[in-house]
XYZ file of C-alpha atoms in Angstrom:
439
model
C 23.590 -34.784 -6.243
C 19.706 -34.626 -6.450
C 18.211 -31.355 -5.514
C 15.898 -32.971 -3.185
C 19.109 -33.782 -1.095
C 19.907 -30.234 -0.144
C 18.256 -28.350 2.754
C 18.731 -24.567 3.254
C 21.102 -23.597 6.130
C 19.487 -22.356 9.344
C 20.325 -18.544 8.577
C 18.274 -18.589 5.344
C 15.192 -20.092 7.137
C 14.144 -16.861 9.230
C 14.784 -14.769 6.082
C 12.054 -16.731 4.262
C 9.578 -15.917 6.885
C 10.669 -12.292 7.097
C 12.191 -12.680 10.590
C 15.313 -11.315 11.771
C 18.427 -12.940 10.572
C 20.976 -11.313 13.061
C 24.075 -13.310 13.525
C 22.968 -16.485 11.718
C 24.150 -14.488 8.609
C 27.688 -15.448 9.075
C 27.443 -18.506 6.851
C 27.500 -18.281 3.184
C 25.475 -20.724 0.780
C 27.248 -23.875 0.325
C 28.943 -24.251 -3.119
C 27.160 -27.198 -3.717
C 23.845 -25.093 -4.471
C 25.956 -23.462 -7.423
C 25.736 -26.577 -9.666
C 22.108 -25.536 -10.797
C 22.083 -24.442 -14.439
C 18.479 -24.208 -14.960
C 16.075 -25.482 -17.514
C 13.858 -23.797 -20.211
C 11.269 -23.552 -17.567
C 13.416 -21.410 -15.269
C 12.566 -17.753 -14.826
C 15.777 -16.086 -16.232
C 17.189 -12.990 -14.663
C 19.778 -11.269 -16.859
C 22.359 -9.321 -14.751
C 25.920 -7.871 -14.773
C 28.550 -9.595 -12.608
C 27.809 -9.012 -8.974
C 29.571 -6.399 -7.294
C 29.113 -7.322 -3.724
C 30.662 -10.010 -1.393
C 29.565 -13.584 -0.559
C 27.372 -14.370 -3.507
C 24.381 -12.651 -1.813
C 22.351 -12.187 -4.780
C 22.799 -16.071 -5.719
C 21.719 -16.794 -2.006
C 18.679 -15.038 -2.616
C 17.820 -16.924 -5.649
C 18.794 -20.139 -4.148
C 16.235 -19.570 -1.425
C 13.624 -18.702 -3.795
C 13.973 -21.869 -5.543
C 13.512 -23.839 -2.338
C 10.361 -22.083 -1.441
C 9.115 -21.982 -5.121
C 10.283 -25.278 -6.633
C 7.582 -24.728 -9.285
C 8.917 -21.393 -10.277
C 12.790 -21.950 -10.404
C 14.881 -19.020 -11.252
C 18.464 -18.349 -12.222
C 20.727 -15.600 -12.952
C 22.151 -15.253 -16.516
C 25.394 -13.126 -16.152
C 26.573 -10.845 -18.596
C 30.216 -9.543 -18.550
C 32.247 -6.595 -19.670
C 32.006 -2.831 -19.515
C 28.869 -0.918 -18.703
C 28.466 -0.219 -22.458
C 28.868 -3.827 -23.262
C 26.390 -4.942 -20.614
C 24.002 -2.396 -21.912
C 23.991 -3.633 -25.523
C 23.503 -7.182 -24.049
C 20.547 -6.019 -22.018
C 18.981 -4.701 -25.273
C 19.711 -7.936 -27.105
C 18.017 -9.839 -24.432
C 15.032 -7.540 -24.313
C 14.705 -7.966 -28.019
C 14.907 -11.663 -27.734
C 17.997 -11.795 -30.026
C 19.997 -14.053 -27.621
C 19.532 -17.875 -27.361
C 18.465 -17.551 -23.809
C 14.985 -15.953 -23.331
C 15.023 -13.540 -20.514
C 12.142 -12.729 -18.063
C 13.690 -10.222 -15.838
C 16.314 -7.471 -16.559
C 18.642 -6.187 -13.776
C 18.941 -2.519 -15.130
C 21.057 0.309 -13.965
C 18.691 3.153 -12.597
C 19.775 5.347 -15.486
C 18.523 2.573 -18.066
C 15.074 2.387 -17.001
C 13.652 5.459 -18.843
C 15.109 4.166 -22.157
C 13.802 0.267 -21.691
C 10.554 1.663 -20.731
C 10.177 4.166 -23.570
C 11.272 1.662 -26.483
C 9.031 -1.050 -25.177
C 11.679 -3.349 -23.781
C 10.218 -3.799 -20.386
C 6.579 -4.059 -19.116
C 4.772 -1.647 -17.078
C 3.489 -3.002 -13.863
C -0.163 -3.765 -14.206
C -2.709 -1.206 -13.176
C -4.098 -1.631 -9.882
C -1.428 -4.151 -8.864
C 1.422 -2.038 -7.561
C 3.026 -3.714 -4.737
C 1.915 -1.370 -2.043
C 3.896 -3.213 0.826
C 7.149 -3.390 -0.839
C 6.643 0.050 -2.100
C 6.016 1.356 1.413
C 9.037 -0.155 2.736
C 11.570 1.641 0.182
C 13.474 4.654 0.702
C 12.134 7.708 -1.510
C 14.938 8.093 -3.928
C 15.198 4.235 -4.840
C 11.370 4.103 -5.106
C 11.269 7.202 -7.418
C 13.880 5.693 -9.721
C 11.237 2.748 -10.538
C 8.938 5.380 -12.064
C 9.103 6.895 -15.544
C 6.348 9.129 -16.877
C 4.208 8.576 -13.867
C 4.140 4.761 -14.328
C 5.797 2.057 -12.253
C 8.319 -0.270 -14.250
C 10.135 -2.143 -11.617
C 11.749 -2.594 -8.193
C 15.206 -2.112 -6.813
C 17.387 -5.039 -6.365
C 19.693 -2.776 -4.390
C 20.331 0.792 -4.006
C 23.441 2.984 -4.009
C 25.045 6.405 -3.370
C 28.492 7.951 -3.579
C 30.481 8.346 -0.022
C 33.745 9.719 0.769
C 36.368 7.398 2.386
C 39.247 8.639 4.545
C 42.349 6.775 6.104
C 42.322 8.115 9.773
C 45.933 7.361 10.224
C 47.008 9.333 7.039
C 45.111 12.423 8.132
C 47.300 15.209 9.607
C 46.722 15.641 12.400
C 45.125 12.186 13.313
C 41.480 13.083 14.395
C 41.046 12.151 18.008
C 37.229 11.281 17.336
C 35.687 9.814 14.151
C 34.897 12.876 11.697
C 31.308 12.878 10.458
C 31.840 15.082 7.505
C 34.908 16.695 5.405
C 34.516 19.923 3.223
C 36.356 20.098 0.280
C 38.570 22.463 1.693
C 39.484 20.062 4.384
C 40.092 17.321 1.886
C 42.481 19.578 -0.215
C 44.679 20.770 2.995
C 45.541 16.987 3.097
C 47.311 17.274 -0.129
C 51.016 16.514 0.710
C 54.142 18.781 0.351
C 56.545 17.587 -2.253
C 58.870 14.726 -1.007
C 57.462 15.040 2.528
C 55.082 11.887 2.536
C 54.355 8.627 0.624
C 51.084 9.847 -0.499
C 50.716 10.548 -4.035
C 47.964 13.184 -3.427
C 44.999 13.622 -0.911
C 42.290 12.431 -3.188
C 41.156 10.249 -6.010
C 37.844 9.573 -7.758
C 37.103 7.749 -11.056
C 38.245 9.736 -13.860
C 38.544 7.114 -16.562
C 36.475 7.598 -19.824
C 33.369 5.858 -18.607
C 30.113 6.569 -16.736
C 32.270 6.973 -13.456
C 33.536 10.242 -15.135
C 29.971 11.158 -15.710
C 29.056 10.477 -11.827
C 32.071 12.433 -10.501
C 31.596 15.249 -12.894
C 27.963 15.607 -11.994
C 28.697 15.526 -8.136
C 31.401 18.261 -8.667
C 28.794 20.450 -10.543
C 26.218 19.848 -8.019
C 28.565 20.740 -5.064
C 29.651 23.909 -6.751
C 26.358 25.232 -7.823
C 24.976 28.005 -5.784
C 23.358 27.053 -2.490
C 19.744 28.158 -3.689
C 20.077 25.833 -6.508
C 21.270 23.158 -4.414
C 18.271 23.338 -2.115
C 16.155 21.582 -5.249
C 16.855 19.444 -8.163
C 19.259 20.961 -10.597
C 17.386 22.271 -13.612
C 15.771 20.389 -16.648
C 19.279 18.973 -17.604
C 19.700 17.596 -14.205
C 22.964 19.745 -13.983
C 23.745 23.465 -13.822
C 24.812 25.031 -17.135
C 26.551 28.105 -15.583
C 30.042 28.221 -17.334
C 31.712 29.524 -14.086
C 30.599 26.372 -12.274
C 31.602 24.068 -15.044
C 35.066 25.548 -14.970
C 35.246 25.354 -11.241
C 34.048 21.685 -11.409
C 36.641 20.724 -13.882
C 39.434 22.182 -11.708
C 38.202 20.453 -8.811
C 37.938 16.957 -10.764
C 41.529 17.148 -12.088
C 43.312 19.697 -9.812
C 45.879 22.125 -10.614
C 49.456 21.132 -11.636
C 51.799 20.650 -8.393
C 49.142 21.005 -5.956
C 48.997 17.276 -5.185
C 45.201 17.594 -4.132
C 44.117 15.141 -7.119
C 46.036 11.875 -7.805
C 46.935 12.524 -11.458
C 46.577 9.089 -12.116
C 42.881 9.224 -11.542
C 42.304 9.622 -15.179
C 42.991 5.866 -15.525
C 40.910 4.778 -12.104
C 37.629 2.935 -12.168
C 36.396 1.910 -8.879
C 38.681 -0.894 -8.125
C 41.740 1.306 -9.141
C 40.600 3.947 -6.569
C 40.382 1.370 -4.032
C 43.795 0.074 -4.718
C 45.617 3.282 -4.140
C 43.397 3.644 -0.922
C 44.575 0.044 0.044
C 48.305 1.034 -0.861
C 48.378 4.297 1.406
C 48.876 6.478 -1.722
C 45.611 8.731 -1.004
C 44.017 9.755 2.225
C 40.600 10.169 0.567
C 38.527 8.663 -2.081
C 35.146 8.710 -3.555
C 33.563 5.381 -4.052
C 30.328 3.424 -3.318
C 29.480 1.758 0.026
C 30.287 -1.769 -1.050
C 34.066 -0.756 -1.020
C 33.952 -0.856 2.531
C 33.673 -4.554 2.850
C 36.165 -4.952 -0.066
C 38.726 -3.015 1.944
C 38.456 -4.620 5.284
C 37.805 -8.334 3.809
C 40.166 -8.387 0.847
C 41.759 -11.944 0.291
C 45.108 -10.217 0.346
C 45.346 -9.773 4.141
C 48.647 -7.878 3.775
C 46.825 -5.056 2.092
C 43.734 -4.968 3.897
C 42.570 -1.888 6.066
C 41.628 -2.060 9.532
C 38.113 -1.329 9.951
C 39.022 1.360 12.611
C 41.336 3.236 10.171
C 38.322 3.544 7.665
C 36.358 6.796 8.044
C 33.093 6.906 5.880
C 31.140 10.228 5.520
C 28.884 11.977 3.082
C 30.513 13.724 -0.126
C 30.932 17.494 0.296
C 27.937 17.936 -2.021
C 24.966 15.700 -3.197
C 25.845 12.240 -4.260
C 24.657 10.576 -7.384
C 21.865 7.951 -6.900
C 23.132 4.421 -8.055
C 21.712 0.946 -7.870
C 19.798 -1.350 -10.171
C 16.182 -2.145 -10.669
C 14.291 -5.336 -11.709
C 11.919 -5.198 -14.648
C 9.946 -7.476 -16.488
C 10.937 -8.029 -20.215
C 7.910 -7.213 -22.429
C 7.851 -10.359 -24.314
C 7.954 -12.730 -21.266
C 5.344 -15.194 -20.845
C 5.670 -15.456 -17.417
C 4.947 -11.940 -16.187
C 3.011 -12.631 -13.207
C 5.672 -15.129 -11.883
C 8.604 -12.724 -12.670
C 6.907 -9.816 -10.744
C 6.280 -12.196 -7.691
C 9.961 -12.888 -7.939
C 10.872 -9.292 -8.207
C 8.747 -8.298 -5.085
C 10.569 -11.109 -3.137
C 13.901 -9.633 -3.913
C 13.039 -6.107 -3.219
C 11.277 -6.856 0.055
C 12.914 -5.713 3.316
C 14.114 -9.217 4.496
C 15.714 -9.927 1.054
C 17.317 -6.156 1.204
C 18.735 -7.144 4.469
C 20.454 -10.504 3.294
C 21.902 -8.331 0.475
C 23.388 -5.720 2.936
C 24.425 -8.192 5.539
C 26.239 -10.641 3.335
C 27.082 -8.877 0.134
C 27.635 -5.049 1.574
C 25.101 -3.868 -0.847
C 23.196 -0.649 0.108
C 19.752 -1.607 0.802
C 16.705 0.144 -0.824
C 14.552 -0.304 2.216
C 14.545 2.083 5.049
C 13.994 -0.352 7.957
C 16.927 -2.408 7.036
C 19.285 0.321 8.409
C 17.710 0.249 12.028
C 18.185 -3.455 12.239
C 20.870 -4.021 15.183
C 22.682 -6.757 12.941
C 22.926 -4.442 10.146
C 24.387 -1.659 12.445
C 26.815 -4.347 14.152
C 27.872 -5.412 10.519
C 28.003 -2.015 8.936
C 29.276 0.844 11.335
C 28.404 3.335 8.757
C 24.856 2.197 7.935
C 23.435 5.589 9.030
C 25.823 7.288 6.666
C 24.788 4.843 3.748
C 21.314 5.714 4.350
C 21.827 9.412 4.372
C 23.791 9.586 1.389
C 20.779 7.655 -0.416
C 18.300 9.968 1.018
C 20.202 13.076 -0.034
C 21.199 11.881 -3.244
C 20.235 12.930 -6.707
C 19.030 10.981 -9.923
C 20.641 11.123 -13.309
C 18.724 12.911 -15.816
C 15.742 10.649 -16.720
C 15.948 10.418 -20.442
C 15.505 7.509 -23.014
C 18.831 8.600 -24.457
C 20.885 8.791 -21.258
C 23.923 7.104 -22.694
C 24.278 9.856 -25.471
C 23.628 12.355 -22.718
C 26.382 10.859 -20.398
C 28.669 10.766 -23.238
C 28.305 14.290 -24.283
C 28.803 15.248 -20.750
C 32.014 13.475 -20.555
C 33.152 15.121 -23.862
C 32.334 18.517 -22.630
C 34.498 17.880 -19.448
C 37.390 16.597 -21.738
C 37.031 19.766 -23.742
C 37.403 22.281 -20.971
C 40.081 20.463 -19.189
C 41.916 20.481 -22.681
C 41.756 24.240 -22.480
C 43.092 24.706 -19.231
C 39.603 24.651 -17.537
C 38.839 28.437 -18.213
C 37.349 28.131 -21.660
C 33.701 26.588 -21.671
C 31.893 25.859 -24.935
C 29.404 28.647 -25.586
C 26.851 26.062 -26.746
C 27.213 23.778 -23.618
C 23.517 24.034 -22.740
C 22.293 23.253 -26.445
C 24.700 20.422 -26.747
C 23.400 18.770 -23.494
C 19.849 19.563 -24.446
C 20.231 17.869 -27.945
C 22.062 14.892 -26.384
C 19.155 14.321 -23.945
C 16.848 14.134 -26.881
C 18.854 11.816 -28.686
C 19.974 14.241 -31.320
C 23.618 13.722 -32.494
C 26.032 16.638 -33.243
C 26.804 17.424 -36.883
C 29.569 15.367 -38.355
């Protein structure tokens, strides 16, 4: 098939013009488009495997290529864990891979590191994309800056939310709840032998970034109200030992209380969703994209009826997630790369990502679109979660900081949750500056 033989489907054309896409988005990009493998002249975006549904990111690249045949682009996927993907991104940034990258799709926590060490290029002074920046919600926009300089734009945003299965709640609510306190979550812990539920709630407590995220959200929820009114100190988390002890208690629960699923220590996002699908937990902490996974799973015997899902904010601030697109410092096509990034971060593209892929849009106006509200009954909840979220600590040494935070959580748990390291604050401060503990 020659590339000239394909024409974009009707639902993509209004997007190109920035017009409403509404119900036209029910289609997906034909599989025939996916044959393109690129040439040395392509703009190369290095990205982790897509979390959303329907190949939405690839759909945008396909559309870009139809509109800009002289500036074709493709996505170079990197697989593996978050740590493995991070290592691959560094190699691509240093031109140590066979494929030469122009754009990196970075987790929001990686912007400071890649900017500090010269892996990505600052947006040229005086050329900031005012229109796109004006469309972005405040928190995703702020995540693109480091030391007061702009380094990229969002591909999508994210923030943690709470899911509940209405039919498993006791009593079953007559109307859709809009919020749950932690006390209400804990009340759903089943009595021994009286329910098929394993526990009331599960998060992600495996030894990866998900544990860091869940721990931060527990710490923020338990810090004093006066601290919660603003950002939590220079380290991004409280350092009060009492708060840490209570947070670890909330994360793992107490023996026999059946509030926290004891298998949570092995769960990542997919594991938590699986327990939710199997009616083993009444609540779960997850990202908004899980909604589409739950109601549109290919295993229809395990899917959840949309009416049985309740999505609310977490009982406390959520961690800001998402990915930002940044130009590789060594790219010879910086101008073209920035043009592509603006296209992908603009409101029409964010609308497609949310409508087709279930991603949380970084642009505010997207949430007001009738077609988005129809497809996503909890669009307002997602927007509120992003607006009330907090960013993880901006430090070039974030991976080290995150690892140390998890280590401290594990140590406190191992000592029954009551003994907090006396040097907690120093350890976190040292990690945030890249200093390793003595061996």
